[in-house]
Short mmCIF file of C-alpha atoms in Angstrom, two decimals:
data_model
loop_
_atom_site.label_atom_id
_atom_site.label_comp_id
_atom_site.label_asym_id
_atom_site.label_seq_id
_atom_site.Cartn_x
_atom_site.Cartn_y
_atom_site.Cartn_z
CA MET A 24 14.86 -27.31 -5.18
CA LEU A 25 15.02 -23.82 -3.56
CA LYS A 26 17.72 -21.61 -4.92
CA THR A 27 18.35 -18.46 -2.38
CA PHE A 28 20.55 -15.69 -1.96
CA SER A 29 21.05 -12.80 0.93
CA VAL A 30 22.79 -9.69 1.36
CA THR A 31 22.78 -6.80 3.82
CA ASP A 32 24.43 -3.51 3.45
CA ILE A 33 24.68 -0.67 5.62
CA GLY A 34 23.78 1.94 2.78
CA ARG A 35 24.93 5.58 2.17
CA LYS A 36 23.98 7.42 5.38
CA ARG A 37 24.00 5.22 8.22
CA LYS A 38 27.03 4.72 10.46
CA THR A 39 25.53 1.07 11.70
CA ASN A 40 23.79 -1.64 10.16
CA GLN A 41 20.38 -2.27 12.17
CA ASP A 42 19.16 -5.10 9.83
CA TYR A 43 19.54 -8.71 10.42
CA VAL A 44 18.88 -11.55 8.12
CA TYR A 45 18.98 -15.41 8.54
CA THR A 46 18.72 -17.94 5.79
CA SER A 47 18.51 -21.67 5.95
CA GLU A 48 17.75 -24.17 2.83
CA GLN A 49 17.94 -26.94 5.50
CA PRO A 50 15.32 -27.49 7.93
CA VAL A 51 14.94 -26.04 11.29
CA GLY A 52 13.06 -27.76 13.96
CA SER A 53 9.94 -28.68 12.13
CA LEU A 54 10.32 -26.48 9.36
CA PRO A 55 11.70 -27.50 5.94
CA ASN A 56 13.54 -24.21 5.76
CA LEU A 57 13.51 -20.78 7.22
CA PHE A 58 14.28 -17.12 6.23
CA LEU A 59 14.07 -14.25 8.54
CA VAL A 60 14.43 -10.42 7.97
CA ALA A 61 14.55 -7.90 10.95
CA ASP A 62 15.12 -4.30 10.76
CA GLY A 63 15.79 -2.82 14.35
CA MET A 64 15.04 0.42 15.91
CA GLY A 65 16.43 2.40 18.79
CA GLY A 66 19.07 4.56 19.99
CA HIS A 67 22.92 3.72 20.18
CA ASN A 68 23.45 0.10 19.49
CA ALA A 69 19.96 -0.82 20.52
CA GLY A 70 18.26 -1.47 17.00
CA ASP A 71 21.04 -3.83 15.80
CA TYR A 72 20.84 -5.47 19.19
CA ALA A 73 17.03 -5.91 18.73
CA SER A 74 17.03 -7.42 15.45
CA ARG A 75 20.01 -9.77 16.26
CA VAL A 76 17.98 -10.94 19.37
CA ALA A 77 14.76 -11.09 17.68
CA VAL A 78 16.36 -13.68 14.98
CA GLU A 79 18.31 -15.69 17.56
CA SER A 80 15.15 -16.10 19.80
CA ILE A 81 13.14 -17.06 16.80
CA LEU A 82 15.73 -19.59 15.81
CA GLU A 83 15.99 -20.91 19.30
CA LYS A 84 12.28 -21.43 19.49
CA ILE A 85 11.69 -23.10 16.47
CA ALA A 86 14.51 -25.43 16.49
CA ASP A 87 13.53 -26.67 19.94
CA SER A 88 9.50 -26.81 19.22
CA PRO A 89 7.40 -29.70 18.60
CA GLU A 90 4.73 -27.61 16.82
CA THR A 91 4.13 -28.70 13.25
CA ASP A 92 1.79 -25.91 12.04
CA PRO A 93 4.28 -23.46 10.29
CA LEU A 94 1.92 -20.31 11.40
CA ARG A 95 1.62 -21.40 15.14
CA ASN A 96 5.30 -22.10 15.05
CA PHE A 97 5.94 -18.63 13.96
CA ASP A 98 3.63 -17.13 16.33
CA ASP A 99 5.04 -18.81 19.36
CA ALA A 100 8.39 -17.81 18.28
CA ILE A 101 7.73 -14.24 17.69
CA GLN A 102 5.94 -14.03 21.08
CA TYR A 103 9.11 -15.65 22.44
CA ALA A 104 11.65 -12.86 20.76
CA ASN A 105 9.08 -10.29 22.27
CA SER A 106 9.48 -11.68 25.65
CA ARG A 107 13.18 -11.70 25.36
CA ILE A 108 13.71 -8.10 24.13
CA ARG A 109 11.37 -6.60 26.58
CA LYS A 110 13.04 -8.48 29.39
CA LEU A 111 16.72 -6.90 28.09
CA ALA A 112 15.33 -3.61 27.44
CA SER A 113 14.03 -3.48 31.13
CA GLU A 114 17.62 -4.41 32.48
CA SER A 115 19.38 -1.73 30.57
CA ALA A 116 18.50 1.86 30.19
CA GLU A 117 20.91 1.64 27.10
CA LEU A 118 18.26 -0.68 25.50
CA GLU A 119 15.08 0.88 26.55
CA GLY A 120 12.37 1.55 23.83
CA MET A 121 14.27 -1.11 21.50
CA GLY A 122 12.35 -2.96 18.95
CA THR A 123 12.47 -4.62 15.52
CA THR A 124 10.47 -5.39 12.45
CA VAL A 125 10.34 -9.33 11.29
CA VAL A 126 9.24 -11.03 8.43
CA ALA A 127 9.62 -14.91 8.83
CA ALA A 128 8.89 -17.28 5.87
CA ALA A 129 9.17 -20.85 5.04
CA CYS A 130 8.39 -22.85 1.60
CA GLU A 131 6.42 -26.49 2.36
CA GLY A 132 6.22 -27.83 -1.15
CA ASN A 133 4.29 -25.32 -3.37
CA ARG A 134 3.12 -23.46 -0.02
CA LEU A 135 4.65 -20.42 1.36
CA TYR A 136 4.01 -19.68 5.01
CA VAL A 137 4.62 -16.22 6.22
CA ALA A 138 4.77 -13.83 9.35
CA ASN A 139 5.40 -10.16 9.41
CA VAL A 140 5.24 -7.68 12.14
CA GLY A 141 6.03 -3.83 11.37
CA ASP A 142 7.09 -2.66 7.62
CA SER A 143 9.62 -4.95 6.21
CA ARG A 144 8.18 -6.71 3.30
CA LEU A 145 7.51 -10.10 1.52
CA TYR A 146 6.56 -9.88 -2.33
CA VAL A 147 6.03 -12.59 -4.80
CA ILE A 148 7.01 -12.05 -8.35
CA ASN A 149 6.30 -13.75 -11.50
CA ARG A 150 5.06 -13.21 -15.22
CA PHE A 151 2.06 -11.52 -13.84
CA GLY A 152 4.19 -8.86 -12.18
CA ILE A 153 5.00 -8.10 -8.34
CA ARG A 154 2.56 -8.63 -5.74
CA GLN A 155 3.13 -7.58 -1.89
CA ILE A 156 1.87 -10.22 0.46
CA THR A 157 2.67 -8.63 3.72
CA ARG A 158 0.93 -5.42 4.88
CA ASP A 159 3.01 -2.62 6.43
CA HIS A 160 2.26 -1.66 9.96
CA SER A 161 2.87 2.02 9.73
CA TRP A 162 1.36 5.15 10.42
CA VAL A 163 1.13 6.22 6.76
CA GLU A 164 -0.06 2.86 5.56
CA GLU A 165 -2.97 3.07 8.09
CA MET A 166 -3.79 6.52 6.30
CA VAL A 167 -3.83 5.11 2.98
CA ARG A 168 -6.12 2.10 4.00
CA LEU A 169 -8.27 4.99 5.60
CA GLY A 170 -8.70 6.90 2.39
CA GLU A 171 -6.84 10.18 4.08
CA ILE A 172 -3.83 10.09 1.67
CA GLU A 173 -2.93 8.65 -1.51
CA LYS A 174 -0.56 5.79 -2.15
CA GLU A 175 1.51 7.91 -4.16
CA GLU A 176 1.90 10.73 -1.28
CA ALA A 177 2.66 7.78 1.35
CA ARG A 178 5.88 7.38 -0.63
CA ASN A 179 7.70 10.44 0.39
CA HIS A 180 5.40 11.47 3.31
CA PRO A 181 7.66 12.70 6.39
CA ASP A 182 6.11 10.45 8.89
CA LYS A 183 6.58 7.14 6.66
CA ASN A 184 9.12 5.76 9.07
CA ILE A 185 6.96 5.59 12.01
CA ILE A 186 5.84 1.98 12.21
CA THR A 187 2.68 1.03 14.40
CA ARG A 188 3.43 -2.43 15.69
CA ALA A 189 7.37 -3.87 16.50
CA VAL A 190 8.66 -6.94 18.32
CA GLY A 191 9.49 -5.67 21.72
CA THR A 192 7.37 -2.62 22.21
CA ASP A 193 4.29 -4.22 23.84
CA ASP A 194 3.64 -6.97 26.10
CA MET A 195 2.13 -8.85 23.51
CA VAL A 196 2.84 -8.49 19.73
CA LYS A 197 0.20 -8.95 17.02
CA THR A 198 1.25 -10.82 14.05
CA ASP A 199 0.08 -11.26 10.69
CA PHE A 200 0.17 -14.57 8.77
CA PHE A 201 -0.40 -15.63 5.41
CA ALA A 202 -0.14 -18.61 3.30
CA VAL A 203 0.43 -18.50 -0.33
CA GLN A 204 0.05 -20.97 -3.30
CA LEU A 205 3.43 -20.79 -5.11
CA GLU A 206 3.89 -21.49 -9.06
CA GLU A 207 6.99 -22.91 -10.53
CA GLY A 208 8.90 -19.92 -11.69
CA ASP A 209 7.72 -17.48 -8.97
CA GLU A 210 10.61 -15.60 -7.09
CA VAL A 211 9.99 -14.55 -3.35
CA LEU A 212 11.59 -11.29 -2.14
CA MET A 213 12.12 -10.42 1.57
CA CYS A 214 13.48 -7.20 2.26
CA THR A 215 13.78 -3.93 4.69
CA ASP A 216 12.30 -0.57 3.80
CA GLY A 217 16.10 0.56 2.91
CA LEU A 218 15.17 -1.19 -0.17
CA THR A 219 11.38 -0.23 -0.82
CA ASN A 220 11.79 3.25 0.32
CA MET A 221 14.45 3.97 -2.44
CA LEU A 222 12.78 1.64 -5.16
CA GLU A 223 8.96 1.48 -6.52
CA ASP A 224 7.78 -1.99 -6.80
CA GLU A 225 7.76 -1.88 -10.68
CA GLU A 226 11.30 -0.96 -10.75
CA ILE A 227 12.21 -3.87 -8.17
CA ARG A 228 10.46 -5.90 -11.03
CA MET A 229 12.54 -4.72 -13.77
CA ILE A 230 15.80 -5.22 -11.97
CA LEU A 231 14.85 -9.11 -11.14
CA ASP A 232 13.73 -9.39 -14.70
CA GLY A 233 16.92 -7.89 -16.32
CA ALA A 234 19.51 -9.64 -14.21
CA ARG A 235 21.20 -12.89 -15.25
CA ASP A 236 20.89 -14.96 -11.70
CA ILE A 237 20.24 -14.84 -8.12
CA VAL A 238 23.24 -13.24 -7.05
CA GLU A 239 23.14 -10.37 -9.86
CA LYS A 240 19.51 -9.70 -8.85
CA ALA A 241 20.26 -9.35 -5.26
CA GLN A 242 23.24 -7.16 -5.71
CA GLN A 243 21.74 -4.94 -8.50
CA LEU A 244 18.76 -4.33 -6.05
CA VAL A 245 21.12 -3.19 -3.29
CA ARG A 246 23.11 -1.03 -5.94
CA ALA A 247 20.23 0.72 -7.32
CA ALA A 248 18.82 1.44 -3.57
CA ASN A 249 22.30 2.98 -3.05
CA ASP A 250 22.36 5.03 -6.36
CA ASN A 251 18.85 6.28 -5.34
CA GLY A 252 20.02 7.72 -2.40
CA GLY A 253 20.61 4.53 0.24
CA ARG A 254 19.03 6.70 3.15
CA ASP A 255 18.94 3.39 5.30
CA ASN A 256 20.30 0.06 5.59
CA ILE A 257 19.39 -2.51 2.53
CA SER A 258 18.62 -5.99 3.32
CA VAL A 259 17.26 -8.47 0.75
CA ILE A 260 16.42 -12.15 0.66
CA LEU A 261 15.41 -13.89 -2.59
CA ILE A 262 14.31 -17.14 -2.97
CA GLU A 263 13.42 -18.94 -6.40
CA THR A 264 11.28 -21.84 -6.57
#
């Protein structure tokens, strides 16, 4: 039986919240449950519109899809969201250039299926530590992978927010997919970079380890990110298996 909790917070510096989250412990289409995090980008209201359209489009597609393979289901839905966002952006100068990150997840038995585009993240946390499952699609992360800068330098790099992939920016979007074996007691954390830019992975793990229940865990993560500066919107989904 899954236990889940989600929260989104505007942070300390932003005037709007461009994050959008969705959770369902009940079936959506052929999926037994569904969890989505999106972090929009674009001027004016385009960022919050992009994240909302992405989540609503993914939901719509999955709810109507006969596809039973979770990862193919995610791929179809994210491509559909990509097309919707591009069409809307082409029809309005104010929405031009809008896009969004997406992390999608579904638990089926002891398997976790994950899709991601952009630099929002999914982690698995257990007694062995905290493990980032998704890979950031960001310019700085590419430099880390190529050995051009150290991981420690990436955290405060001035170009940290430049992402190399987003839903809505190209005709076709390339999505990463993961299938993860979960053990009893594993926790899943989905979040936007408003959390991970403010807290180190080990700080996240310690907060989760020290809180009493899932609600307190999520609230303390948001509070700690805000206490460290809250430079961006902060969104968290926690899933306890």
